[in-house]
mmCIF file of C-alpha atoms in Angstrom:
data_model
loop_
_atom_site.group_PDB
_atom_site.id
_atom_site.type_symbol
_atom_site.label_atom_id
_atom_site.label_comp_id
_atom_site.label_asym_id
_atom_site.label_seq_id
_atom_site.Cartn_x
_atom_site.Cartn_y
_atom_site.Cartn_z
ATOM 1 C CA MET A 41 -19.801 144.364 77.157
ATOM 2 C CA SER A 42 -20.354 141.919 74.305
ATOM 3 C CA VAL A 43 -17.568 139.837 72.755
ATOM 4 C CA ALA A 44 -17.838 141.921 69.564
ATOM 5 C CA GLN A 45 -17.453 145.171 71.540
ATOM 6 C CA GLY A 46 -14.457 143.716 73.376
ATOM 7 C CA ARG A 47 -12.780 142.755 70.076
ATOM 8 C CA ARG A 48 -13.500 146.181 68.582
ATOM 9 C CA GLY A 49 -11.995 147.884 71.654
ATOM 10 C CA ALA A 50 -8.927 145.638 71.461
ATOM 11 C CA SER A 51 -8.508 146.382 67.734
ATOM 12 C CA LEU A 52 -8.462 150.125 68.445
ATOM 13 C CA ARG A 53 -5.596 149.526 70.882
ATOM 14 C CA GLN A 54 -3.604 147.444 68.378
ATOM 15 C CA ALA A 55 -1.626 148.696 65.399
ATOM 16 C CA VAL A 56 -1.087 146.815 62.157
ATOM 17 C CA TRP A 57 2.533 147.435 61.234
ATOM 18 C CA GLN A 58 3.251 147.462 57.495
ATOM 19 C CA PRO A 59 6.561 147.216 55.615
ATOM 20 C CA GLN A 60 5.457 149.872 53.081
ATOM 21 C CA ALA A 61 4.394 153.447 53.885
ATOM 22 C CA LEU A 62 2.264 153.520 50.726
ATOM 23 C CA LEU A 63 -0.137 151.026 52.341
ATOM 24 C CA LEU A 64 -1.134 153.670 54.918
ATOM 25 C CA SER A 65 -2.619 156.140 52.408
ATOM 26 C CA ALA A 66 -0.933 158.983 54.284
ATOM 27 C CA PRO A 67 -0.842 162.471 52.727
ATOM 28 C CA PRO A 68 2.204 162.778 50.395
ATOM 29 C CA VAL A 69 3.977 165.364 52.590
ATOM 30 C CA LEU A 70 3.594 163.122 55.631
ATOM 31 C CA ARG A 71 4.659 160.034 53.673
ATOM 32 C CA ASP A 72 7.898 161.871 52.847
ATOM 33 C CA TRP A 73 8.528 162.393 56.578
ATOM 34 C CA LEU A 74 7.628 158.783 57.411
ATOM 35 C CA THR A 75 10.139 157.384 54.929
ATOM 36 C CA THR A 76 13.104 159.607 55.899
ATOM 37 C CA ALA A 77 16.042 157.221 55.581
ATOM 38 C CA GLY A 78 18.587 158.946 57.806
ATOM 39 C CA SER A 79 18.293 160.543 61.207
ATOM 40 C CA LEU A 80 14.884 162.081 61.855
ATOM 41 C CA THR A 81 16.539 164.324 64.449
ATOM 42 C CA ALA A 82 18.887 165.746 61.800
ATOM 43 C CA ARG A 83 15.983 166.408 59.456
ATOM 44 C CA LEU A 84 13.921 168.112 62.153
ATOM 45 C CA LYS A 85 16.914 170.295 63.044
ATOM 46 C CA ALA A 86 17.157 171.335 59.386
ATOM 47 C CA HIS A 87 13.498 172.393 59.558
ATOM 48 C CA SER A 88 13.703 174.583 62.658
ATOM 49 C CA HIS A 89 15.664 177.462 64.113
ATOM 50 C CA ALA A 90 15.455 175.915 67.599
ATOM 51 C CA PHE A 91 15.119 172.144 67.944
ATOM 52 C CA ARG A 92 14.775 170.539 71.349
ATOM 53 C CA VAL A 93 13.904 167.251 73.010
ATOM 54 C CA GLN A 94 11.311 167.493 75.774
ATOM 55 C CA CYS A 95 11.684 164.376 77.940
ATOM 56 C CA LEU A 96 8.269 163.342 79.283
ATOM 57 C CA HIS A 97 9.598 160.382 81.289
ATOM 58 C CA GLN A 98 12.118 157.565 81.389
ATOM 59 C CA ARG A 99 11.119 154.681 83.670
ATOM 60 C CA THR A 100 10.209 151.020 83.865
ATOM 61 C CA ALA A 101 6.805 150.197 82.389
ATOM 62 C CA ARG A 102 4.914 147.372 80.721
ATOM 63 C CA CYS A 103 5.505 147.241 76.964
ATOM 64 C CA LEU A 104 2.642 147.182 74.479
ATOM 65 C CA ALA A 105 1.453 143.845 73.077
ATOM 66 C CA ASP A 106 2.769 144.572 69.566
ATOM 67 C CA GLU A 107 6.194 145.582 70.947
ATOM 68 C CA ALA A 108 6.929 142.411 72.929
ATOM 69 C CA ALA A 109 7.771 140.120 70.004
ATOM 70 C CA ALA A 110 9.707 142.874 68.234
ATOM 71 C CA ILE A 111 12.124 143.206 71.164
ATOM 72 C CA GLY A 112 12.393 139.477 71.828
ATOM 73 C CA LEU A 113 9.911 138.999 74.694
ATOM 74 C CA GLN A 114 7.502 136.052 74.652
ATOM 75 C CA ARG A 115 4.711 138.247 76.055
ATOM 76 C CA PRO A 116 4.307 141.853 77.220
ATOM 77 C CA GLY A 117 6.438 142.535 80.271
ATOM 78 C CA GLN A 118 8.463 145.181 82.068
ATOM 79 C CA VAL A 119 10.877 147.265 79.971
ATOM 80 C CA TRP A 120 12.754 150.534 80.195
ATOM 81 C CA GLU A 121 10.497 153.122 78.545
ATOM 82 C CA ARG A 122 11.356 156.633 77.364
ATOM 83 C CA GLU A 123 8.844 159.081 75.896
ATOM 84 C CA VAL A 124 9.696 162.487 74.467
ATOM 85 C CA LEU A 125 8.280 165.254 72.321
ATOM 86 C CA LEU A 126 10.548 166.483 69.529
ATOM 87 C CA ARG A 127 9.932 170.217 69.203
ATOM 88 C CA CYS A 128 10.717 172.509 66.294
ATOM 89 C CA ASP A 129 10.603 176.187 67.302
ATOM 90 C CA ASN A 130 8.680 175.116 70.410
ATOM 91 C CA THR A 131 5.976 173.314 68.416
ATOM 92 C CA ALA A 132 5.673 169.570 69.024
ATOM 93 C CA ALA A 133 6.294 167.759 65.738
ATOM 94 C CA VAL A 134 6.889 164.140 66.823
ATOM 95 C CA PHE A 135 6.004 162.036 69.860
ATOM 96 C CA ALA A 136 8.706 159.380 70.301
ATOM 97 C CA HIS A 137 8.370 156.224 72.390
ATOM 98 C CA THR A 138 11.321 153.905 73.056
ATOM 99 C CA VAL A 139 11.391 150.532 74.801
ATOM 100 C CA VAL A 140 14.425 148.501 75.866
ATOM 101 C CA PRO A 141 14.222 145.052 77.511
ATOM 102 C CA LEU A 142 15.273 145.057 81.171
ATOM 103 C CA SER A 143 17.835 142.388 80.239
ATOM 104 C CA ALA A 144 19.858 144.999 78.308
ATOM 105 C CA THR A 145 23.119 145.945 79.966
ATOM 106 C CA ALA A 146 25.009 149.224 80.179
ATOM 107 C CA SER A 147 27.462 147.854 77.614
ATOM 108 C CA ASP A 148 24.562 147.211 75.204
ATOM 109 C CA TRP A 149 23.201 150.776 75.476
ATOM 110 C CA PRO A 150 25.798 152.791 77.444
ATOM 111 C CA LEU A 151 24.150 156.221 77.211
ATOM 112 C CA PHE A 152 20.461 155.285 77.372
ATOM 113 C CA GLY A 153 20.061 155.726 81.119
ATOM 114 C CA ALA A 154 21.523 159.236 81.127
ATOM 115 C CA LEU A 155 20.020 160.808 78.001
ATOM 116 C CA GLY A 156 17.827 163.361 79.753
ATOM 117 C CA GLU A 157 16.856 165.916 77.113
ATOM 118 C CA ARG A 158 19.508 164.816 74.637
ATOM 119 C CA SER A 159 18.468 163.210 71.367
ATOM 120 C CA LEU A 160 18.460 159.410 71.234
ATOM 121 C CA GLY A 161 18.627 159.627 67.422
ATOM 122 C CA THR A 162 21.933 161.473 67.510
ATOM 123 C CA THR A 163 23.335 158.768 69.801
ATOM 124 C CA LEU A 164 22.068 155.912 67.618
ATOM 125 C CA PHE A 165 23.259 157.315 64.301
ATOM 126 C CA GLY A 166 26.635 158.335 65.752
ATOM 127 C CA ASP A 167 27.508 154.847 67.072
ATOM 128 C CA PRO A 168 29.184 152.480 64.556
ATOM 129 C CA LEU A 169 28.130 149.429 66.624
ATOM 130 C CA VAL A 170 24.405 150.160 66.147
ATOM 131 C CA ARG A 171 22.586 148.183 63.462
ATOM 132 C CA ARG A 172 19.231 149.474 62.225
ATOM 133 C CA SER A 173 16.484 147.180 60.913
ATOM 134 C CA VAL A 174 13.872 148.128 58.327
ATOM 135 C CA LEU A 175 11.205 150.712 59.074
ATOM 136 C CA GLU A 176 7.615 149.613 59.721
ATOM 137 C CA PHE A 177 4.606 151.903 59.414
ATOM 138 C CA ALA A 178 1.137 152.088 60.988
ATOM 139 C CA ARG A 179 -1.984 154.196 61.340
ATOM 140 C CA LEU A 180 -2.813 154.703 65.001
ATOM 141 C CA ARG A 181 -6.486 155.118 65.845
ATOM 142 C CA GLU A 182 -7.728 157.212 68.771
ATOM 143 C CA GLY A 183 -7.847 154.173 71.064
ATOM 144 C CA HIS A 184 -4.227 153.143 70.513
ATOM 145 C CA PRO A 185 -2.149 153.764 73.669
ATOM 146 C CA LEU A 186 0.536 155.752 71.830
ATOM 147 C CA ALA A 187 -2.047 157.990 70.143
ATOM 148 C CA GLN A 188 -3.604 158.600 73.558
ATOM 149 C CA ARG A 189 -0.219 159.364 75.138
ATOM 150 C CA ALA A 190 0.721 161.743 72.319
ATOM 151 C CA ARG A 191 -2.556 163.635 72.772
ATOM 152 C CA ALA A 192 -2.103 163.733 76.562
ATOM 153 C CA ALA A 193 1.460 165.057 76.192
ATOM 154 C CA LEU A 194 0.187 167.876 73.992
ATOM 155 C CA GLY A 195 -2.611 168.788 76.375
ATOM 156 C CA GLY A 196 -4.557 171.558 74.668
ATOM 157 C CA GLU A 197 -1.582 172.592 72.539
ATOM 158 C CA SER A 198 -3.313 171.710 69.268
ATOM 159 C CA ALA A 199 -6.260 169.780 67.883
ATOM 160 C CA GLN A 200 -5.383 166.247 66.811
ATOM 161 C CA PRO A 201 -7.035 164.173 64.069
ATOM 162 C CA ASN A 202 -8.581 160.760 64.778
ATOM 163 C CA ILE A 203 -5.736 158.981 62.968
ATOM 164 C CA LEU A 204 -2.045 159.567 63.642
ATOM 165 C CA TYR A 205 0.684 158.058 61.481
ATOM 166 C CA ALA A 206 3.685 156.329 62.987
ATOM 167 C CA ARG A 207 6.813 154.430 62.125
ATOM 168 C CA ARG A 208 9.021 152.190 64.189
ATOM 169 C CA CYS A 209 12.452 150.689 63.894
ATOM 170 C CA LEU A 210 14.387 148.074 65.840
ATOM 171 C CA TYR A 211 18.007 148.840 66.686
ATOM 172 C CA ARG A 212 20.615 146.320 67.836
ATOM 173 C CA ARG A 213 23.873 146.958 69.648
ATOM 174 C CA ARG A 214 25.940 144.032 70.909
ATOM 175 C CA ARG A 215 23.270 141.714 72.350
ATOM 176 C CA GLY A 216 20.792 144.486 73.147
ATOM 177 C CA THR A 217 17.649 145.521 71.279
ATOM 178 C CA LEU A 218 15.884 148.872 71.379
ATOM 179 C CA LEU A 219 12.613 149.729 69.626
ATOM 180 C CA VAL A 220 11.844 153.338 68.697
ATOM 181 C CA THR A 221 8.330 154.347 67.617
ATOM 182 C CA GLU A 222 7.825 157.852 66.225
ATOM 183 C CA VAL A 223 4.296 159.258 66.043
ATOM 184 C CA PHE A 224 4.102 162.155 63.591
ATOM 185 C CA LEU A 225 1.943 165.048 64.727
ATOM 186 C CA PRO A 226 0.088 167.170 62.130
ATOM 187 C CA SER A 227 2.403 170.158 62.682
ATOM 188 C CA VAL A 228 5.256 168.245 61.018
ATOM 189 C CA MET A 229 3.547 168.809 57.653
ATOM 190 C CA GLU A 230 3.862 172.586 58.113
ATOM 191 C CA LEU A 231 7.636 172.552 58.608
ATOM 192 C CA LYS A 232 9.806 174.269 56.005
ATOM 193 C CA GLN A 233 13.537 173.823 55.386
ATOM 194 C CA VAL A 234 15.485 176.512 57.251
ATOM 195 C CA ASN A 235 18.355 178.137 55.340
ATOM 196 C CA ILE A 236 21.166 178.778 57.791
#
């Protein structure tokens, strides 16, 4: 493999996180979802008759290169990792990936270890001690690890485009940090508000 091929491969695995969703050139409907200010969980619930969290795993893993600095690590290392699919009427709408440094304590994130299929978003937005930073946005190419994991989680459930759009946000509670990345799947653009 040449040096140029190696750099190209590395660039497909990296995301360029932007402070403005407009810089992504995402379709307007998707841009509206990306910039949702409140709880994404609450919005997804309002767009489905049956919302559920499908927990794919929660374990220790090595964080991605672009996550390390965001959560206060000098280089990629071991973290607590949680990955879920957020489903609206049994259709996967969002792939969510969360990392927490291993140095975090139970008092920093008291419910994280026992979430199971409960929504992390509901926990975060319901806790007055949690501080939320600004949203960042990125286009994930096919080679990006989170795009690959989202596709693998879906299996043959639906065809996926080459580019997936994502946002991430850093949360702080006491001395702990937690980074949530949400990858929006094309089906989210088909969701309609449910009148209950």
